Amino acid sequence: MRLPPTAPAALLLTVLTGTVLLILWLGGPFYRPICAPGQHGVVTQFIANDGHLYTASGKLNPGGSGFEATGRGGALLFGPYASLPPGRYRVTWYGEVQSPSAPRFDIVSAPGARTLAQAEVALPGPSGSAGGHPAALHSLTFATTTPVEGVETRVLVRENDRLVVSKVRLEAESCN
């Protein structure tokens, strides 16, 4: 029996796909490392449309500069799923408050199984951006004595919250 000319290519593609999936399964999950032990003052910024931050209850605003609350409760922003060595960190969320809102800001790991820091904050509105730059909405600090995987920053909104979150700034005050 003779195979059609495309059969070897299809077989090769199947083998390569299976190999890649096996490597991912054995070695995953892969998280983005933020700093190396011994580093201090490392700052990483994540922008709403950079592929590291996501939304479940909002939408990317028309300019693509932030996740906008749409009247549905839930995770307006989550991500970036980072790997952090032991150390002290500060997370700051930036954006714009369109009307008084009371979102919950939190930092979790393993995704969502361990809370590293959290706060429910009353944000008076409206507040715009200063000089075209988004305003700081809230900051949280946390420390960890062990490495943590899958660190996720979240902004959880209620149905009546109206705000836009445009970026998250993660600062490693010290990495051990």
C-alpha atoms as a PDB file:
ATOM      1  CA  MET A   1       0.000   0.000   0.000  1.00  0.00           C
ATOM      2  CA  ARG A   2       1.392   3.368  -1.008  1.00  0.00           C
ATOM      3  CA  LEU A   3       0.870   6.420   1.224  1.00  0.00           C
ATOM      4  CA  PRO A   4      -0.305   9.694  -0.319  1.00  0.00           C
ATOM      5  CA  PRO A   5       2.490  12.284  -0.743  1.00  0.00           C
ATOM      6  CA  THR A   6       1.143  14.395   2.144  1.00  0.00           C
ATOM      7  CA  ALA A   7       1.160  11.528   4.657  1.00  0.00           C
ATOM      8  CA  PRO A   8       4.851  11.868   5.697  1.00  0.00           C
ATOM      9  CA  ALA A   9       4.377  15.600   6.328  1.00  0.00           C
ATOM     10  CA  ALA A  10       1.223  14.961   8.385  1.00  0.00           C
ATOM     11  CA  LEU A  11       3.011  12.251  10.373  1.00  0.00           C
ATOM     12  CA  LEU A  12       5.962  14.564  11.050  1.00  0.00           C
ATOM     13  CA  LEU A  13       3.614  17.351  12.166  1.00  0.00           C
ATOM     14  CA  THR A  14       1.800  14.959  14.514  1.00  0.00           C
ATOM     15  CA  VAL A  15       5.061  13.735  16.062  1.00  0.00           C
ATOM     16  CA  LEU A  16       6.414  17.290  16.504  1.00  0.00           C
ATOM     17  CA  THR A  17       3.150  18.523  18.047  1.00  0.00           C
ATOM     18  CA  GLY A  18       3.083  15.585  20.443  1.00  0.00           C
ATOM     19  CA  THR A  19       6.711  16.202  21.422  1.00  0.00           C
ATOM     20  CA  VAL A  20       6.086  19.893  22.138  1.00  0.00           C
ATOM     21  CA  LEU A  21       2.992  19.085  24.220  1.00  0.00           C
ATOM     22  CA  LEU A  22       4.936  16.466  26.184  1.00  0.00           C
ATOM     23  CA  ILE A  23       7.735  18.946  26.914  1.00  0.00           C
ATOM     24  CA  LEU A  24       5.201  21.548  28.082  1.00  0.00           C
ATOM     25  CA  TRP A  25       3.391  18.997  30.234  1.00  0.00           C
ATOM     26  CA  LEU A  26       6.615  17.772  31.873  1.00  0.00           C
ATOM     27  CA  GLY A  27       8.214  21.173  32.344  1.00  0.00           C
ATOM     28  CA  GLY A  28       5.246  23.535  32.737  1.00  0.00           C
ATOM     29  CA  PRO A  29       3.778  25.749  33.845  1.00  0.00           C
ATOM     30  CA  PHE A  30       6.126  28.470  32.645  1.00  0.00           C
ATOM     31  CA  TYR A  31       5.804  31.755  34.494  1.00  0.00           C
ATOM     32  CA  ARG A  32       7.550  35.042  33.780  1.00  0.00           C
ATOM     33  CA  PRO A  33      10.492  35.589  36.205  1.00  0.00           C
ATOM     34  CA  ILE A  34      10.628  39.127  37.636  1.00  0.00           C
ATOM     35  CA  CYS A  35      14.011  39.387  39.369  1.00  0.00           C
ATOM     36  CA  ALA A  36      16.977  37.293  40.367  1.00  0.00           C
ATOM     37  CA  PRO A  37      18.112  36.798  43.951  1.00  0.00           C
ATOM     38  CA  GLY A  38      20.241  39.717  45.107  1.00  0.00           C
ATOM     39  CA  GLN A  39      18.618  42.270  42.816  1.00  0.00           C
ATOM     40  CA  HIS A  40      16.974  45.363  44.312  1.00  0.00           C
ATOM     41  CA  GLY A  41      14.707  48.032  42.866  1.00  0.00           C
ATOM     42  CA  VAL A  42      13.759  46.032  39.773  1.00  0.00           C
ATOM     43  CA  VAL A  43      10.613  47.515  38.213  1.00  0.00           C
ATOM     44  CA  THR A  44       8.445  45.688  35.689  1.00  0.00           C
ATOM     45  CA  GLN A  45       5.377  47.272  34.125  1.00  0.00           C
ATOM     46  CA  PHE A  46       2.533  45.391  32.486  1.00  0.00           C
ATOM     47  CA  ILE A  47       0.250  47.291  30.122  1.00  0.00           C
ATOM     48  CA  ALA A  48      -3.385  46.297  29.521  1.00  0.00           C
ATOM     49  CA  ASN A  49      -2.826  45.243  25.917  1.00  0.00           C
ATOM     50  CA  ASP A  50       0.629  43.609  26.244  1.00  0.00           C
ATOM     51  CA  GLY A  51      -0.608  40.016  26.498  1.00  0.00           C
ATOM     52  CA  HIS A  52       0.346  39.553  30.182  1.00  0.00           C
ATOM     53  CA  LEU A  53      -2.854  41.012  31.655  1.00  0.00           C
ATOM     54  CA  TYR A  54      -6.389  39.775  31.037  1.00  0.00           C
ATOM     55  CA  THR A  55     -10.007  40.623  31.823  1.00  0.00           C
ATOM     56  CA  ALA A  56     -13.015  38.440  32.574  1.00  0.00           C
ATOM     57  CA  SER A  57     -15.651  41.076  33.310  1.00  0.00           C
ATOM     58  CA  GLY A  58     -14.468  44.106  31.341  1.00  0.00           C
ATOM     59  CA  LYS A  59     -13.366  45.035  27.859  1.00  0.00           C
ATOM     60  CA  LEU A  60     -10.320  46.621  26.298  1.00  0.00           C
ATOM     61  CA  ASN A  61     -11.318  50.261  25.818  1.00  0.00           C
ATOM     62  CA  PRO A  62     -11.460  51.687  22.258  1.00  0.00           C
ATOM     63  CA  GLY A  63      -7.943  53.147  22.413  1.00  0.00           C
ATOM     64  CA  GLY A  64      -6.562  49.834  23.679  1.00  0.00           C
ATOM     65  CA  SER A  65      -5.040  51.575  26.676  1.00  0.00           C
ATOM     66  CA  GLY A  66      -6.953  49.907  29.501  1.00  0.00           C
ATOM     67  CA  PHE A  67      -9.530  47.401  30.688  1.00  0.00           C
ATOM     68  CA  GLU A  68     -12.835  49.148  31.285  1.00  0.00           C
ATOM     69  CA  ALA A  69     -15.554  47.954  33.679  1.00  0.00           C
ATOM     70  CA  THR A  70     -18.726  47.136  31.746  1.00  0.00           C
ATOM     71  CA  GLY A  71     -21.279  46.767  34.531  1.00  0.00           C
ATOM     72  CA  ARG A  72     -20.549  43.111  35.227  1.00  0.00           C
ATOM     73  CA  GLY A  73     -18.997  42.048  38.506  1.00  0.00           C
ATOM     74  CA  GLY A  74     -15.835  39.967  38.527  1.00  0.00           C
ATOM     75  CA  ALA A  75     -12.197  40.175  37.546  1.00  0.00           C
ATOM     76  CA  LEU A  76     -11.666  43.435  35.670  1.00  0.00           C
ATOM     77  CA  LEU A  77      -7.949  42.656  35.519  1.00  0.00           C
ATOM     78  CA  PHE A  78      -5.818  39.614  36.304  1.00  0.00           C
ATOM     79  CA  GLY A  79      -2.295  38.472  35.484  1.00  0.00           C
ATOM     80  CA  PRO A  80       0.707  38.412  34.814  1.00  0.00           C
ATOM     81  CA  TYR A  81       1.423  34.993  36.443  1.00  0.00           C
ATOM     82  CA  ALA A  82       4.974  35.799  37.489  1.00  0.00           C
ATOM     83  CA  SER A  83       7.642  33.808  39.321  1.00  0.00           C
ATOM     84  CA  LEU A  84       9.067  35.587  42.346  1.00  0.00           C
ATOM     85  CA  PRO A  85      12.010  34.628  44.538  1.00  0.00           C
ATOM     86  CA  PRO A  86      11.787  35.390  48.263  1.00  0.00           C
ATOM     87  CA  GLY A  87      11.720  39.126  48.832  1.00  0.00           C
ATOM     88  CA  ARG A  88       9.661  42.253  49.372  1.00  0.00           C
ATOM     89  CA  TYR A  89       7.470  43.629  46.589  1.00  0.00           C
ATOM     90  CA  ARG A  90       5.139  46.540  45.825  1.00  0.00           C
ATOM     91  CA  VAL A  91       2.336  46.407  43.265  1.00  0.00           C
ATOM     92  CA  THR A  92       0.675  49.597  41.991  1.00  0.00           C
ATOM     93  CA  TRP A  93      -2.349  49.669  39.710  1.00  0.00           C
ATOM     94  CA  TYR A  94      -2.886  52.672  37.412  1.00  0.00           C
ATOM     95  CA  GLY A  95      -5.956  53.900  35.624  1.00  0.00           C
ATOM     96  CA  GLU A  96      -8.942  56.188  35.809  1.00  0.00           C
ATOM     97  CA  VAL A  97     -12.027  56.254  38.049  1.00  0.00           C
ATOM     98  CA  GLN A  98     -15.146  57.215  36.086  1.00  0.00           C
ATOM     99  CA  SER A  99     -17.547  57.268  39.053  1.00  0.00           C
ATOM    100  CA  PRO A 100     -17.230  56.340  42.750  1.00  0.00           C
ATOM    101  CA  SER A 101     -16.181  52.697  42.935  1.00  0.00           C
ATOM    102  CA  ALA A 102     -15.066  50.192  45.570  1.00  0.00           C
ATOM    103  CA  PRO A 103     -13.001  47.487  43.865  1.00  0.00           C
ATOM    104  CA  ARG A 104     -10.946  44.872  45.655  1.00  0.00           C
ATOM    105  CA  PHE A 105      -7.256  44.816  44.790  1.00  0.00           C
ATOM    106  CA  ASP A 106      -5.422  41.612  45.586  1.00  0.00           C
ATOM    107  CA  ILE A 107      -2.278  39.661  44.885  1.00  0.00           C
ATOM    108  CA  VAL A 108      -2.539  35.882  44.846  1.00  0.00           C
ATOM    109  CA  SER A 109      -0.439  32.898  43.825  1.00  0.00           C
ATOM    110  CA  ALA A 110      -0.840  29.258  42.911  1.00  0.00           C
ATOM    111  CA  PRO A 111      -3.421  30.629  40.982  1.00  0.00           C
ATOM    112  CA  GLY A 112      -5.723  32.085  43.572  1.00  0.00           C
ATOM    113  CA  ALA A 113      -5.014  29.500  46.274  1.00  0.00           C
ATOM    114  CA  ARG A 114      -2.777  31.758  48.391  1.00  0.00           C
ATOM    115  CA  THR A 115      -3.503  35.426  49.106  1.00  0.00           C
ATOM    116  CA  LEU A 116      -0.352  37.520  49.477  1.00  0.00           C
ATOM    117  CA  ALA A 117      -2.090  40.905  49.999  1.00  0.00           C
ATOM    118  CA  GLN A 118      -5.555  42.383  49.538  1.00  0.00           C
ATOM    119  CA  ALA A 119      -7.602  45.517  50.160  1.00  0.00           C
ATOM    120  CA  GLU A 120     -11.045  46.790  49.284  1.00  0.00           C
ATOM    121  CA  VAL A 121     -10.694  50.471  48.464  1.00  0.00           C
ATOM    122  CA  ALA A 122     -13.248  53.265  48.110  1.00  0.00           C
ATOM    123  CA  LEU A 123     -12.228  55.284  45.061  1.00  0.00           C
ATOM    124  CA  PRO A 124     -13.963  58.646  44.724  1.00  0.00           C
ATOM    125  CA  GLY A 125     -14.707  59.605  41.185  1.00  0.00           C
ATOM    126  CA  PRO A 126     -14.225  60.827  38.690  1.00  0.00           C
ATOM    127  CA  SER A 127     -10.458  61.046  38.580  1.00  0.00           C
ATOM    128  CA  GLY A 128      -8.575  61.501  35.356  1.00  0.00           C
ATOM    129  CA  SER A 129      -5.020  61.108  34.312  1.00  0.00           C
ATOM    130  CA  ALA A 130      -2.339  63.673  34.998  1.00  0.00           C
ATOM    131  CA  GLY A 131      -0.688  64.993  31.858  1.00  0.00           C
ATOM    132  CA  GLY A 132      -1.935  62.067  29.784  1.00  0.00           C
ATOM    133  CA  HIS A 133      -0.540  59.501  32.234  1.00  0.00           C
ATOM    134  CA  PRO A 134      -2.872  57.246  34.229  1.00  0.00           C
ATOM    135  CA  ALA A 135      -3.192  57.990  37.944  1.00  0.00           C
ATOM    136  CA  ALA A 136      -2.211  55.520  40.660  1.00  0.00           C
ATOM    137  CA  LEU A 137      -5.368  53.776  41.849  1.00  0.00           C
ATOM    138  CA  HIS A 138      -3.879  51.768  44.724  1.00  0.00           C
ATOM    139  CA  SER A 139      -0.650  50.104  45.949  1.00  0.00           C
ATOM    140  CA  LEU A 140      -0.083  46.990  48.035  1.00  0.00           C
ATOM    141  CA  THR A 141       3.142  45.603  49.464  1.00  0.00           C
ATOM    142  CA  PHE A 142       3.885  42.030  50.407  1.00  0.00           C
ATOM    143  CA  ALA A 143       6.806  39.852  51.374  1.00  0.00           C
ATOM    144  CA  THR A 144       7.495  36.193  50.851  1.00  0.00           C
ATOM    145  CA  THR A 145      10.123  33.988  52.450  1.00  0.00           C
ATOM    146  CA  THR A 146       9.817  31.242  49.851  1.00  0.00           C
ATOM    147  CA  PRO A 147       9.703  31.346  46.046  1.00  0.00           C
ATOM    148  CA  VAL A 148       6.188  31.765  44.649  1.00  0.00           C
ATOM    149  CA  GLU A 149       4.888  30.730  41.237  1.00  0.00           C
ATOM    150  CA  GLY A 150       1.941  32.048  39.301  1.00  0.00           C
ATOM    151  CA  VAL A 151       1.734  35.407  41.078  1.00  0.00           C
ATOM    152  CA  GLU A 152      -1.338  37.191  39.833  1.00  0.00           C
ATOM    153  CA  THR A 153      -2.505  40.747  40.506  1.00  0.00           C
ATOM    154  CA  ARG A 154      -6.260  41.251  40.353  1.00  0.00           C
ATOM    155  CA  VAL A 155      -8.807  44.039  40.386  1.00  0.00           C
ATOM    156  CA  LEU A 156     -12.219  42.653  41.297  1.00  0.00           C
ATOM    157  CA  VAL A 157     -15.195  44.922  40.604  1.00  0.00           C
ATOM    158  CA  ARG A 158     -18.890  44.976  41.443  1.00  0.00           C
ATOM    159  CA  GLU A 159     -21.664  45.684  38.945  1.00  0.00           C
ATOM    160  CA  ASN A 160     -21.813  49.397  39.803  1.00  0.00           C
ATOM    161  CA  ASP A 161     -18.048  50.057  39.719  1.00  0.00           C
ATOM    162  CA  ARG A 162     -16.899  52.251  36.843  1.00  0.00           C
ATOM    163  CA  LEU A 163     -13.162  52.407  36.288  1.00  0.00           C
ATOM    164  CA  VAL A 164     -10.440  51.691  33.761  1.00  0.00           C
ATOM    165  CA  VAL A 165      -7.221  49.907  34.729  1.00  0.00           C
ATOM    166  CA  SER A 166      -4.415  50.576  32.271  1.00  0.00           C
ATOM    167  CA  LYS A 167      -1.257  49.171  33.815  1.00  0.00           C
ATOM    168  CA  VAL A 168       0.283  47.307  36.738  1.00  0.00           C
ATOM    169  CA  ARG A 169       3.697  48.184  38.122  1.00  0.00           C
ATOM    170  CA  LEU A 170       5.540  45.459  40.049  1.00  0.00           C
ATOM    171  CA  GLU A 171       8.547  46.637  41.981  1.00  0.00           C
ATOM    172  CA  ALA A 172      10.953  44.217  43.616  1.00  0.00           C
ATOM    173  CA  GLU A 173      12.112  46.214  46.634  1.00  0.00           C
ATOM    174  CA  SER A 174      14.460  43.324  47.426  1.00  0.00           C
ATOM    175  CA  CYS A 175      14.949  39.818  46.068  1.00  0.00           C
ATOM    176  CA  ASN A 176      16.645  37.304  48.340  1.00  0.00           C
END
